[in-house]
């Protein structure tokens, strides 16, 4: 089974100088419920979230409105850094809206939206992250976030293929 059939991004939502948003779309050869689980259950998220040269050492997900998540990632040199947020909307397996914060920069809290749509057994995932200011977005984008996000989505595709093949 080919896990990722098509995709676009991650990329800026606009080339306008005041852009604050990045977007990505992926189509997976798997049912929506399976893709949703892979993206929201800690035992799966631990296996794909982050660039290839990192690993999650902690993954907490309380998937309900008002619930929180917190991921602690370890980089290649052993440095740990955390991302966290609060769920604003949870409509399984169709839509999640949450805040997202790289904890060293709490004033740059962004809003992420994820949607899942299934057609003929294939699931399209659309992701968006919107920062409070163009400067916050530029700092995120300038940190290498697009490359890390792309690697993370590639790792997600691999995880979905494992789950679909019964190797989860």
CSV table of C-alpha atoms in Angstrom, one decimal:
chain,number,residue,atom,x,y,z
A,1,UNK,CA,0.0,0.0,0.0
A,2,UNK,CA,1.3,3.5,-0.9
A,3,UNK,CA,0.5,5.6,2.1
A,4,UNK,CA,0.9,9.1,0.6
A,5,UNK,CA,-0.8,9.5,-2.8
A,6,UNK,CA,-0.4,13.2,-3.3
A,7,UNK,CA,0.4,16.3,-1.3
A,8,UNK,CA,1.2,20.0,-1.4
A,9,UNK,CA,3.2,22.0,1.0
A,10,UNK,CA,4.0,22.7,3.6
A,11,UNK,CA,4.2,26.2,2.1
A,12,UNK,CA,3.2,29.8,2.9
A,13,UNK,CA,-0.5,30.4,2.4
A,14,UNK,CA,0.4,33.6,0.6
A,15,UNK,CA,3.4,35.4,-0.7
A,16,UNK,CA,2.1,38.7,0.8
A,17,UNK,CA,4.6,40.4,3.1
A,18,UNK,CA,2.1,40.3,5.9
A,19,UNK,CA,1.4,36.6,5.6
A,20,UNK,CA,0.9,34.8,8.9
A,21,UNK,CA,-0.1,31.3,7.7
A,22,UNK,CA,1.4,28.1,6.5
A,23,UNK,CA,-0.6,25.2,4.9
A,24,UNK,CA,-0.1,21.6,3.9
A,25,UNK,CA,-2.3,19.0,2.2
A,26,UNK,CA,-1.7,15.3,2.0
A,27,UNK,CA,-3.8,12.4,0.6
A,28,UNK,CA,-3.3,9.1,2.3
A,29,UNK,CA,-4.4,5.7,0.9
A,30,UNK,CA,-6.2,4.8,4.1
A,31,UNK,CA,-9.6,5.4,5.7
A,32,UNK,CA,-10.2,8.6,7.6
A,33,UNK,CA,-10.6,6.9,11.1
A,34,UNK,CA,-7.2,5.3,10.7
A,35,UNK,CA,-5.5,8.5,9.6
A,36,UNK,CA,-7.2,10.4,12.5
A,37,UNK,CA,-6.0,7.8,15.0
A,38,UNK,CA,-2.5,8.0,13.7
A,39,UNK,CA,-2.5,11.8,14.2
A,40,UNK,CA,-4.2,11.9,17.6
A,41,UNK,CA,-3.2,8.8,19.6
A,42,UNK,CA,0.0,9.2,21.6
A,43,UNK,CA,1.3,5.7,20.8
A,44,UNK,CA,1.3,6.6,17.1
A,45,UNK,CA,2.3,10.3,17.4
A,46,UNK,CA,5.4,9.2,19.3
A,47,UNK,CA,6.5,7.4,16.1
A,48,UNK,CA,6.2,10.1,13.5
A,49,UNK,CA,6.0,13.7,15.0
A,50,UNK,CA,9.1,15.8,14.2
A,51,UNK,CA,12.0,15.8,11.7
A,52,UNK,CA,13.9,12.5,11.2
A,53,UNK,CA,16.8,13.6,13.3
A,54,UNK,CA,14.6,14.1,16.4
A,55,UNK,CA,12.5,11.9,18.6
A,56,UNK,CA,9.6,12.6,20.9
A,57,UNK,CA,10.5,11.7,24.5
A,58,UNK,CA,7.0,12.7,25.8
A,59,UNK,CA,3.6,12.9,24.2
A,60,UNK,CA,0.6,13.9,26.2
A,61,UNK,CA,-2.8,14.3,24.4
A,62,UNK,CA,-6.1,15.1,26.1
A,63,UNK,CA,-8.3,15.2,23.0
A,64,UNK,CA,-11.3,17.2,24.1
A,65,UNK,CA,-12.4,20.8,24.0
A,66,UNK,CA,-10.3,22.5,26.7
A,67,UNK,CA,-7.9,19.6,26.8
A,68,UNK,CA,-4.2,20.1,26.3
A,69,UNK,CA,-1.4,18.5,24.5
A,70,UNK,CA,2.3,18.7,25.1
A,71,UNK,CA,5.1,17.1,23.1
A,72,UNK,CA,8.7,17.1,24.2
A,73,UNK,CA,11.2,16.6,21.4
A,74,UNK,CA,14.8,15.7,21.7
A,75,UNK,CA,17.2,17.0,19.0
A,76,UNK,CA,20.3,15.2,17.7
A,77,UNK,CA,22.5,16.8,20.3
A,78,UNK,CA,20.2,15.7,23.2
A,79,UNK,CA,18.6,19.1,23.7
A,80,UNK,CA,15.0,18.9,24.6
A,81,UNK,CA,12.3,21.4,23.6
A,82,UNK,CA,8.6,21.4,24.0
A,83,UNK,CA,5.4,22.3,22.1
A,84,UNK,CA,2.0,22.6,23.7
A,85,UNK,CA,-1.5,23.8,23.2
A,86,UNK,CA,-5.1,23.7,24.0
A,87,UNK,CA,-7.9,22.1,22.0
A,88,UNK,CA,-10.6,24.6,20.9
A,89,UNK,CA,-12.6,22.4,18.6
A,90,UNK,CA,-12.7,18.6,18.5
A,91,UNK,CA,-15.0,16.9,16.0
A,92,UNK,CA,-13.6,13.3,15.4
A,93,UNK,CA,-12.7,12.3,12.8
A,94,UNK,CA,-13.3,15.4,10.8
A,95,UNK,CA,-11.8,18.5,12.4
A,96,UNK,CA,-9.6,19.8,15.2
A,97,UNK,CA,-8.6,23.4,16.0
A,98,UNK,CA,-6.0,24.0,18.7
A,99,UNK,CA,-3.5,26.5,19.9
A,100,UNK,CA,0.1,25.7,19.3
A,101,UNK,CA,3.1,27.1,21.2
A,102,UNK,CA,6.8,26.5,21.0
A,103,UNK,CA,7.2,26.9,24.7
A,104,UNK,CA,10.3,29.2,24.7
A,105,UNK,CA,8.2,31.8,22.8
A,106,UNK,CA,4.8,31.8,24.7
A,107,UNK,CA,3.8,35.1,23.2
A,108,UNK,CA,3.9,33.7,19.6
A,109,UNK,CA,1.0,31.2,20.2
A,110,UNK,CA,-0.4,30.1,16.9
A,111,UNK,CA,-3.7,28.4,15.9
A,112,UNK,CA,-3.7,25.1,14.0
A,113,UNK,CA,-6.6,23.7,12.1
A,114,UNK,CA,-6.7,20.1,10.8
A,115,UNK,CA,-9.4,18.6,8.7
A,116,UNK,CA,-9.9,15.0,7.4
A,117,UNK,CA,-12.1,14.1,4.4
A,118,UNK,CA,-12.5,10.6,3.0
A,119,UNK,CA,-13.4,9.7,-0.6
A,120,UNK,CA,-13.3,6.2,-1.9
A,121,UNK,CA,-11.1,5.0,1.0
A,122,UNK,CA,-8.6,7.7,0.7
A,123,UNK,CA,-8.2,10.5,3.2
A,124,UNK,CA,-7.3,14.1,2.4
A,125,UNK,CA,-5.7,15.9,5.4
A,126,UNK,CA,-5.5,19.7,5.3
A,127,UNK,CA,-3.4,21.5,7.8
A,128,UNK,CA,-3.0,25.2,8.6
A,129,UNK,CA,-1.1,27.1,11.2
A,130,UNK,CA,-1.7,30.9,11.7
A,131,UNK,CA,0.6,33.0,13.8
A,132,UNK,CA,-0.4,36.2,15.7
A,133,UNK,CA,1.9,38.4,13.6
A,134,UNK,CA,3.9,38.3,10.4
A,135,UNK,CA,7.1,38.5,12.5
A,136,UNK,CA,6.1,35.4,14.5
A,137,UNK,CA,5.4,33.6,11.3
A,138,UNK,CA,8.7,34.7,9.8
A,139,UNK,CA,10.6,33.5,12.9
A,140,UNK,CA,8.9,30.1,12.7
A,141,UNK,CA,9.5,29.8,9.0
A,142,UNK,CA,13.1,31.0,9.3
A,143,UNK,CA,13.8,28.3,11.9
A,144,UNK,CA,13.6,25.5,9.3
A,145,UNK,CA,10.0,24.6,10.2
A,146,UNK,CA,8.9,23.9,6.6
A,147,UNK,CA,11.6,21.2,6.2
A,148,UNK,CA,10.8,19.7,9.6
A,149,UNK,CA,7.0,19.7,8.9
A,150,UNK,CA,7.6,18.0,5.6
A,151,UNK,CA,9.7,15.3,7.2
A,152,UNK,CA,7.1,14.9,9.9
A,153,UNK,CA,4.4,14.4,7.3
A,154,UNK,CA,6.6,11.8,5.5
A,155,UNK,CA,7.0,10.0,8.7
A,156,UNK,CA,3.3,10.1,9.3
A,157,UNK,CA,2.7,8.5,5.9
A,158,UNK,CA,5.1,5.7,6.9
A,159,UNK,CA,3.3,5.2,10.2
A,160,UNK,CA,-0.1,5.0,8.4
A,161,UNK,CA,1.3,2.4,6.1
A,162,UNK,CA,2.5,0.4,9.1
A,163,UNK,CA,-0.9,0.6,10.8
A,164,UNK,CA,-2.8,-0.3,7.6
A,165,UNK,CA,-0.5,-3.3,7.1
A,166,UNK,CA,-1.1,-4.5,10.7
A,167,UNK,CA,2.4,-3.7,11.9
A,168,UNK,CA,1.4,-1.0,14.4
